[in-house]
PDB file of C-alpha atoms in Angstrom:
ATOM      1  CA  SER C 128     -39.358-213.116 -16.681  1.00 81.00           C
ATOM      2  CA  ALA C 129     -37.101-214.201 -13.819  1.00 88.00           C
ATOM      3  CA  VAL C 130     -36.385-217.588 -12.285  1.00 92.00           C
ATOM      4  CA  ILE C 131     -36.368-217.459  -8.511  1.00 96.00           C
ATOM      5  CA  SER C 132     -35.379-220.169  -6.069  1.00 96.00           C
ATOM      6  CA  GLN C 133     -35.924-220.260  -2.348  1.00 97.00           C
ATOM      7  CA  LYS C 134     -34.321-222.408   0.328  1.00 97.00           C
ATOM      8  CA  PRO C 135     -35.570-224.177   2.303  1.00 97.00           C
ATOM      9  CA  SER C 136     -38.855-225.083   0.645  1.00 96.00           C
ATOM     10  CA  ARG C 137     -40.327-226.035   3.995  1.00 97.00           C
ATOM     11  CA  ASP C 138     -39.274-226.420   7.606  1.00 97.00           C
ATOM     12  CA  ILE C 139     -40.661-227.318  10.994  1.00 98.00           C
ATOM     13  CA  CYS C 140     -39.052-225.338  13.809  1.00 97.00           C
ATOM     14  CA  GLN C 141     -39.245-225.123  17.554  1.00 97.00           C
ATOM     15  CA  ARG C 142     -40.509-222.079  19.366  1.00 97.00           C
ATOM     16  CA  GLY C 143     -37.734-219.611  20.230  1.00 97.00           C
ATOM     17  CA  THR C 144     -35.396-220.597  17.398  1.00 98.00           C
ATOM     18  CA  SER C 145     -34.588-218.653  14.222  1.00 98.00           C
ATOM     19  CA  LEU C 146     -34.710-219.617  10.553  1.00 98.00           C
ATOM     20  CA  THR C 147     -32.995-217.933   7.623  1.00 98.00           C
ATOM     21  CA  ILE C 148     -34.635-218.172   4.206  1.00 98.00           C
ATOM     22  CA  GLN C 149     -32.606-217.606   1.064  1.00 98.00           C
ATOM     23  CA  CYS C 150     -33.826-216.150  -2.215  1.00 98.00           C
ATOM     24  CA  GLN C 151     -31.734-216.414  -5.378  1.00 98.00           C
ATOM     25  CA  VAL C 152     -32.622-214.870  -8.766  1.00 97.00           C
ATOM     26  CA  ASP C 153     -31.136-215.893 -12.106  1.00 96.00           C
ATOM     27  CA  SER C 154     -30.552-212.280 -13.214  1.00 95.00           C
ATOM     28  CA  GLN C 155     -29.914-208.878 -11.680  1.00 95.00           C
ATOM     29  CA  VAL C 156     -33.071-207.119 -10.494  1.00 94.00           C
ATOM     30  CA  THR C 157     -33.739-203.686  -9.078  1.00 92.00           C
ATOM     31  CA  MET C 158     -36.399-204.567  -6.533  1.00 92.00           C
ATOM     32  CA  MET C 159     -36.667-207.500  -4.129  1.00 96.00           C
ATOM     33  CA  PHE C 160     -39.489-207.975  -1.648  1.00 96.00           C
ATOM     34  CA  TRP C 161     -40.461-210.379   1.116  1.00 98.00           C
ATOM     35  CA  TYR C 162     -44.088-211.368   1.685  1.00 97.00           C
ATOM     36  CA  ARG C 163     -45.825-213.789   3.966  1.00 97.00           C
ATOM     37  CA  GLN C 164     -49.181-215.536   3.878  1.00 95.00           C
ATOM     38  CA  GLN C 165     -50.557-216.604   7.212  1.00 95.00           C
ATOM     39  CA  PRO C 166     -53.241-219.317   7.145  1.00 92.00           C
ATOM     40  CA  GLY C 167     -56.484-217.957   5.731  1.00 88.00           C
ATOM     41  CA  GLN C 168     -54.993-214.532   5.067  1.00 90.00           C
ATOM     42  CA  SER C 169     -53.858-212.643   1.999  1.00 90.00           C
ATOM     43  CA  LEU C 170     -50.275-212.144   0.930  1.00 94.00           C
ATOM     44  CA  THR C 171     -48.819-209.359   3.073  1.00 95.00           C
ATOM     45  CA  LEU C 172     -45.674-207.374   2.342  1.00 95.00           C
ATOM     46  CA  ILE C 173     -43.076-207.611   5.099  1.00 97.00           C
ATOM     47  CA  ALA C 174     -40.330-205.410   3.649  1.00 96.00           C
ATOM     48  CA  THR C 175     -38.436-204.204   0.624  1.00 95.00           C
ATOM     49  CA  ALA C 176     -34.885-205.558   0.545  1.00 96.00           C
ATOM     50  CA  ASN C 177     -32.486-202.779  -0.442  1.00 90.00           C
ATOM     51  CA  GLN C 178     -29.138-203.629  -1.930  1.00 90.00           C
ATOM     52  CA  GLY C 179     -26.317-202.421   0.286  1.00 85.00           C
ATOM     53  CA  SER C 180     -28.542-200.737   2.859  1.00 87.00           C
ATOM     54  CA  GLU C 181     -31.147-201.494   5.501  1.00 91.00           C
ATOM     55  CA  ALA C 182     -34.456-202.960   4.382  1.00 94.00           C
ATOM     56  CA  THR C 183     -37.629-200.848   4.383  1.00 94.00           C
ATOM     57  CA  TYR C 184     -40.217-202.445   6.667  1.00 96.00           C
ATOM     58  CA  GLU C 185     -43.992-202.198   6.447  1.00 94.00           C
ATOM     59  CA  SER C 186     -46.157-201.247   9.375  1.00 93.00           C
ATOM     60  CA  GLY C 187     -46.279-204.074  11.894  1.00 94.00           C
ATOM     61  CA  PHE C 188     -42.913-205.573  10.930  1.00 97.00           C
ATOM     62  CA  VAL C 189     -39.593-204.746  12.598  1.00 96.00           C
ATOM     63  CA  ILE C 190     -35.957-205.415  11.851  1.00 97.00           C
ATOM     64  CA  ASP C 191     -35.298-207.246  15.127  1.00 97.00           C
ATOM     65  CA  LYS C 192     -37.927-209.838  14.273  1.00 98.00           C
ATOM     66  CA  PHE C 193     -37.312-210.062  10.507  1.00 98.00           C
ATOM     67  CA  PRO C 194     -33.713-209.084   9.720  1.00 97.00           C
ATOM     68  CA  ILE C 195     -33.100-208.944   5.972  1.00 97.00           C
ATOM     69  CA  SER C 196     -29.907-208.863   3.981  1.00 96.00           C
ATOM     70  CA  ARG C 197     -29.346-208.054   0.327  1.00 96.00           C
ATOM     71  CA  PRO C 198     -25.652-208.114  -0.480  1.00 94.00           C
ATOM     72  CA  ASN C 199     -26.074-207.901  -4.276  1.00 94.00           C
ATOM     73  CA  LEU C 200     -28.652-207.618  -7.064  1.00 94.00           C
ATOM     74  CA  THR C 201     -29.471-211.353  -7.224  1.00 96.00           C
ATOM     75  CA  PHE C 202     -29.627-212.566  -3.611  1.00 97.00           C
ATOM     76  CA  SER C 203     -31.465-211.819  -0.377  1.00 97.00           C
ATOM     77  CA  THR C 204     -32.137-213.505   2.944  1.00 98.00           C
ATOM     78  CA  LEU C 205     -34.960-213.154   5.436  1.00 98.00           C
ATOM     79  CA  THR C 206     -34.526-214.364   9.002  1.00 98.00           C
ATOM     80  CA  VAL C 207     -37.519-215.128  11.174  1.00 98.00           C
ATOM     81  CA  SER C 208     -36.192-214.620  14.707  1.00 98.00           C
ATOM     82  CA  ASN C 209     -37.330-215.984  18.055  1.00 97.00           C
ATOM     83  CA  MET C 210     -40.161-217.842  16.371  1.00 97.00           C
ATOM     84  CA  SER C 211     -43.587-218.465  17.838  1.00 97.00           C
ATOM     85  CA  PRO C 212     -46.499-220.509  16.416  1.00 97.00           C
ATOM     86  CA  GLU C 213     -47.968-217.242  15.036  1.00 96.00           C
ATOM     87  CA  ASP C 214     -45.023-217.115  12.617  1.00 97.00           C
ATOM     88  CA  SER C 215     -46.272-220.262  10.879  1.00 97.00           C
ATOM     89  CA  SER C 216     -46.791-219.009   7.324  1.00 97.00           C
ATOM     90  CA  ILE C 217     -45.664-219.276   3.751  1.00 97.00           C
ATOM     91  CA  TYR C 218     -42.823-216.809   3.150  1.00 98.00           C
ATOM     92  CA  LEU C 219     -42.234-215.666  -0.439  1.00 97.00           C
ATOM     93  CA  CYS C 220     -39.696-213.463  -2.067  1.00 97.00           C
ATOM     94  CA  SER C 221     -40.554-211.515  -5.171  1.00 96.00           C
ATOM     95  CA  VAL C 222     -38.514-209.506  -7.635  1.00 96.00           C
ATOM     96  CA  GLN C 223     -39.100-206.736 -10.098  1.00 93.00           C
ATOM     97  CA  LYS C 224     -36.534-205.979 -12.773  1.00 90.00           C
ATOM     98  CA  ASP C 225     -37.222-202.253 -12.908  1.00 84.00           C
ATOM     99  CA  ARG C 226     -39.016-199.690 -10.765  1.00 84.00           C
ATOM    100  CA  GLY C 227     -42.640-198.799 -11.476  1.00 82.00           C
ATOM    101  CA  GLU C 228     -46.127-199.895 -10.526  1.00 80.00           C
ATOM    102  CA  THR C 229     -46.853-201.440 -13.931  1.00 83.00           C
ATOM    103  CA  ASP C 230     -43.833-203.726 -14.027  1.00 86.00           C
ATOM    104  CA  THR C 231     -44.525-207.387 -13.298  1.00 91.00           C
ATOM    105  CA  GLN C 232     -43.399-208.859  -9.986  1.00 93.00           C
ATOM    106  CA  TYR C 233     -42.196-212.442 -10.134  1.00 95.00           C
ATOM    107  CA  PHE C 234     -42.442-214.725  -7.145  1.00 96.00           C
ATOM    108  CA  GLY C 235     -40.397-217.547  -5.762  1.00 96.00           C
ATOM    109  CA  PRO C 236     -42.011-220.872  -4.836  1.00 95.00           C
ATOM    110  CA  GLY C 237     -42.223-219.965  -1.147  1.00 96.00           C
ATOM    111  CA  THR C 238     -40.983-221.414   2.122  1.00 97.00           C
ATOM    112  CA  ARG C 239     -43.635-223.162   4.178  1.00 97.00           C
ATOM    113  CA  LEU C 240     -42.778-222.671   7.847  1.00 98.00           C
ATOM    114  CA  THR C 241     -44.430-224.464  10.744  1.00 97.00           C
ATOM    115  CA  VAL C 242     -43.498-223.432  14.283  1.00 97.00           C
ATOM    116  CA  LEU C 243     -44.313-225.841  17.082  1.00 96.00           C
TER     117      LEU C 243
ATOM    118  CA  ILE R 450     -54.579-199.096   4.355  1.00 66.00           C
ATOM    119  CA  LEU R 451     -55.815-200.088   0.908  1.00 75.00           C
ATOM    120  CA  ASN R 452     -58.891-202.270   0.635  1.00 85.00           C
ATOM    121  CA  VAL R 453     -58.659-204.883  -2.105  1.00 91.00           C
ATOM    122  CA  GLU R 454     -61.521-207.367  -2.072  1.00 94.00           C
ATOM    123  CA  GLN R 455     -62.160-210.482  -4.102  1.00 96.00           C
ATOM    124  CA  SER R 456     -65.325-212.488  -4.508  1.00 96.00           C
ATOM    125  CA  PRO R 457     -66.318-215.158  -4.244  1.00 97.00           C
ATOM    126  CA  GLN R 458     -63.869-216.588  -1.735  1.00 96.00           C
ATOM    127  CA  SER R 459     -64.158-220.043  -3.302  1.00 96.00           C
ATOM    128  CA  LEU R 460     -65.815-221.537  -6.331  1.00 96.00           C
ATOM    129  CA  HIS R 461     -66.450-225.046  -7.654  1.00 97.00           C
ATOM    130  CA  VAL R 462     -67.002-225.280 -11.390  1.00 97.00           C
ATOM    131  CA  GLN R 463     -67.744-228.259 -13.597  1.00 97.00           C
ATOM    132  CA  GLU R 464     -65.109-229.026 -16.206  1.00 97.00           C
ATOM    133  CA  GLY R 465     -66.025-227.379 -19.489  1.00 97.00           C
ATOM    134  CA  ASP R 466     -68.095-224.606 -17.906  1.00 97.00           C
ATOM    135  CA  SER R 467     -67.058-220.974 -17.983  1.00 97.00           C
ATOM    136  CA  THR R 468     -66.717-218.851 -14.879  1.00 97.00           C
ATOM    137  CA  ASN R 469     -65.742-215.409 -13.657  1.00 97.00           C
ATOM    138  CA  PHE R 470     -64.855-213.647 -10.443  1.00 95.00           C
ATOM    139  CA  THR R 471     -64.294-210.133  -9.208  1.00 97.00           C
ATOM    140  CA  CYS R 472     -61.618-207.923  -7.737  1.00 97.00           C
ATOM    141  CA  SER R 473     -62.617-204.541  -6.323  1.00 95.00           C
ATOM    142  CA  PHE R 474     -60.115-201.834  -5.416  1.00 91.00           C
ATOM    143  CA  PRO R 475     -59.971-198.116  -4.579  1.00 87.00           C
ATOM    144  CA  SER R 476     -61.041-196.174  -7.671  1.00 83.00           C
ATOM    145  CA  SER R 477     -59.101-193.048  -6.718  1.00 82.00           C
ATOM    146  CA  ASN R 478     -55.387-192.785  -7.554  1.00 79.00           C
ATOM    147  CA  PHE R 479     -55.416-195.805  -9.843  1.00 85.00           C
ATOM    148  CA  TYR R 480     -52.050-196.908 -11.202  1.00 87.00           C
ATOM    149  CA  ALA R 481     -52.382-200.554 -12.182  1.00 91.00           C
ATOM    150  CA  LEU R 482     -53.981-203.851 -11.221  1.00 93.00           C
ATOM    151  CA  HIS R 483     -52.143-207.165 -11.222  1.00 95.00           C
ATOM    152  CA  TRP R 484     -53.688-210.647 -11.555  1.00 97.00           C
ATOM    153  CA  TYR R 485     -51.875-213.781 -10.411  1.00 97.00           C
ATOM    154  CA  ARG R 486     -52.640-217.500 -10.429  1.00 97.00           C
ATOM    155  CA  TRP R 487     -51.244-219.509  -7.520  1.00 96.00           C
ATOM    156  CA  GLU R 488     -51.277-223.286  -7.695  1.00 94.00           C
ATOM    157  CA  THR R 489     -50.487-225.260  -4.575  1.00 88.00           C
ATOM    158  CA  ALA R 490     -46.741-225.800  -4.010  1.00 87.00           C
ATOM    159  CA  LYS R 491     -45.823-223.545  -6.950  1.00 92.00           C
ATOM    160  CA  SER R 492     -44.856-219.902  -7.407  1.00 93.00           C
ATOM    161  CA  PRO R 493     -47.625-217.371  -7.954  1.00 95.00           C
ATOM    162  CA  GLU R 494     -47.732-216.873 -11.727  1.00 95.00           C
ATOM    163  CA  ALA R 495     -48.273-213.401 -13.163  1.00 95.00           C
ATOM    164  CA  LEU R 496     -51.267-213.354 -15.509  1.00 97.00           C
ATOM    165  CA  PHE R 497     -51.963-209.723 -16.358  1.00 95.00           C
ATOM    166  CA  VAL R 498     -51.043-206.160 -15.510  1.00 94.00           C
ATOM    167  CA  MET R 499     -54.043-203.944 -16.273  1.00 93.00           C
ATOM    168  CA  THR R 500     -53.493-200.234 -16.603  1.00 91.00           C
ATOM    169  CA  LEU R 501     -56.170-198.512 -18.711  1.00 90.00           C
ATOM    170  CA  ASN R 502     -59.878-198.114 -18.051  1.00 90.00           C
ATOM    171  CA  GLY R 503     -61.751-200.423 -20.404  1.00 91.00           C
ATOM    172  CA  ASP R 504     -58.655-202.579 -20.880  1.00 92.00           C
ATOM    173  CA  GLU R 505     -59.240-206.184 -21.810  1.00 96.00           C
ATOM    174  CA  LYS R 506     -56.398-208.690 -21.790  1.00 96.00           C
ATOM    175  CA  LYS R 507     -56.366-212.319 -22.855  1.00 96.00           C
ATOM    176  CA  LYS R 508     -54.086-215.298 -22.289  1.00 95.00           C
ATOM    177  CA  GLY R 509     -55.437-218.470 -23.820  1.00 95.00           C
ATOM    178  CA  ARG R 510     -58.810-219.220 -22.196  1.00 97.00           C
ATOM    179  CA  ILE R 511     -58.329-216.593 -19.500  1.00 97.00           C
ATOM    180  CA  SER R 512     -59.245-212.958 -19.962  1.00 98.00           C
ATOM    181  CA  ALA R 513     -59.620-209.929 -17.726  1.00 98.00           C
ATOM    182  CA  THR R 514     -61.420-206.595 -17.942  1.00 97.00           C
ATOM    183  CA  LEU R 515     -60.879-203.384 -16.021  1.00 96.00           C
ATOM    184  CA  ASN R 516     -63.158-200.573 -14.870  1.00 95.00           C
ATOM    185  CA  THR R 517     -61.081-197.970 -13.040  1.00 93.00           C
ATOM    186  CA  LYS R 518     -63.955-195.515 -12.570  1.00 93.00           C
ATOM    187  CA  GLU R 519     -65.990-197.925 -10.477  1.00 93.00           C
ATOM    188  CA  GLY R 520     -62.995-199.816  -9.110  1.00 92.00           C
ATOM    189  CA  TYR R 521     -63.368-203.392 -10.272  1.00 95.00           C
ATOM    190  CA  SER R 522     -61.815-205.994 -12.526  1.00 97.00           C
ATOM    191  CA  TYR R 523     -63.289-209.278 -13.729  1.00 97.00           C
ATOM    192  CA  LEU R 524     -61.328-212.415 -14.524  1.00 98.00           C
ATOM    193  CA  TYR R 525     -63.004-214.858 -16.915  1.00 98.00           C
ATOM    194  CA  ILE R 526     -62.102-218.463 -17.616  1.00 98.00           C
ATOM    195  CA  LYS R 527     -63.705-220.052 -20.653  1.00 97.00           C
ATOM    196  CA  GLY R 528     -64.193-223.820 -20.857  1.00 97.00           C
ATOM    197  CA  SER R 529     -62.630-224.632 -17.469  1.00 97.00           C
ATOM    198  CA  GLN R 530     -60.082-227.431 -17.313  1.00 97.00           C
ATOM    199  CA  PRO R 531     -58.714-229.280 -14.241  1.00 95.00           C
ATOM    200  CA  GLU R 532     -55.398-227.445 -14.601  1.00 95.00           C
ATOM    201  CA  ASP R 533     -57.240-224.172 -13.936  1.00 97.00           C
ATOM    202  CA  SER R 534     -57.708-225.222 -10.308  1.00 97.00           C
ATOM    203  CA  ALA R 535     -55.771-222.626  -8.326  1.00 97.00           C
ATOM    204  CA  THR R 536     -56.150-219.531  -6.196  1.00 97.00           C
ATOM    205  CA  TYR R 537     -56.511-216.373  -8.278  1.00 98.00           C
ATOM    206  CA  LEU R 538     -55.161-213.214  -6.663  1.00 97.00           C
ATOM    207  CA  CYS R 539     -55.436-209.587  -7.610  1.00 97.00           C
ATOM    208  CA  ALA R 540     -53.036-206.947  -6.303  1.00 94.00           C
ATOM    209  CA  PHE R 541     -53.032-203.162  -6.253  1.00 90.00           C
ATOM    210  CA  PRO R 542     -49.863-201.046  -6.101  1.00 88.00           C
ATOM    211  CA  ASN R 543     -49.721-198.774  -3.065  1.00 78.00           C
ATOM    212  CA  PHE R 544     -49.721-195.063  -3.827  1.00 73.00           C
ATOM    213  CA  GLY R 545     -47.904-195.347  -7.135  1.00 65.00           C
ATOM    214  CA  ASN R 546     -45.021-197.491  -6.019  1.00 76.00           C
ATOM    215  CA  GLU R 547     -44.084-201.116  -6.425  1.00 82.00           C
ATOM    216  CA  LYS R 548     -45.498-202.379  -3.110  1.00 88.00           C
ATOM    217  CA  LEU R 549     -48.512-204.584  -3.761  1.00 91.00           C
ATOM    218  CA  THR R 550     -51.606-204.982  -1.598  1.00 92.00           C
ATOM    219  CA  PHE R 551     -53.215-208.334  -2.337  1.00 94.00           C
ATOM    220  CA  GLY R 552     -56.797-209.456  -2.092  1.00 95.00           C
ATOM    221  CA  THR R 553     -57.554-212.666  -0.210  1.00 92.00           C
ATOM    222  CA  GLY R 554     -58.035-214.539  -3.460  1.00 96.00           C
ATOM    223  CA  THR R 555     -60.644-216.709  -5.121  1.00 97.00           C
ATOM    224  CA  ARG R 556     -59.972-220.414  -4.719  1.00 97.00           C
ATOM    225  CA  LEU R 557     -61.177-222.162  -7.878  1.00 97.00           C
ATOM    226  CA  THR R 558     -61.735-225.917  -8.010  1.00 97.00           C
ATOM    227  CA  ILE R 559     -62.615-227.572 -11.313  1.00 97.00           C
ATOM    228  CA  ILE R 560     -64.682-230.715 -10.931  1.00 96.00           C
ATOM    229  CA  PRO R 561     -63.859-233.337 -13.597  1.00 92.00           C
TER     230      PRO R 561
END
């Protein structure tokens, strides 16, 4: 398994500002992902964080809105830029030690964001 | 876009009773199915990764079965306890890679 921490655990932000969320893993992992859960919705993948290169974004998500960094194999950040109330969600990072669809993904505790 | 559905959306069960709920997924191009339990204010916890048709996995009082031909998986909880209250999520890998498409979950509440 992997132990994952996220900071902050929650925040209340004003419209138009940006928030950076940090994800730290206790061991080196191959894959890191960022998800969000909007109220009443399922967990949705935002992007795959690639170490040393640009993140791979899913349809509907763009780098200008959700810039992601991954400087090494244990750390990643997600920024939610120019926030609006629609960005109010739980944001989670997840990790997978190796590639493959049968490997377990482990999740952080999430960052609960409220945008006023 | 993959369609992963879970039912029921929510469930209230008396403590001590057994219960089950369903995850349905595309039956073509099956690679794996993941089950998670997500308690409020905690990390989603991985329960099972199901890979073979007819698979049955067990973890304590929780078990899961898999039917890849008809595209569904059942999660069973035997003798429900208050600590089982959580949202149970299933997830399906997209097109043979690591990206997961999640269902909307079944929110289980155990009534003491």
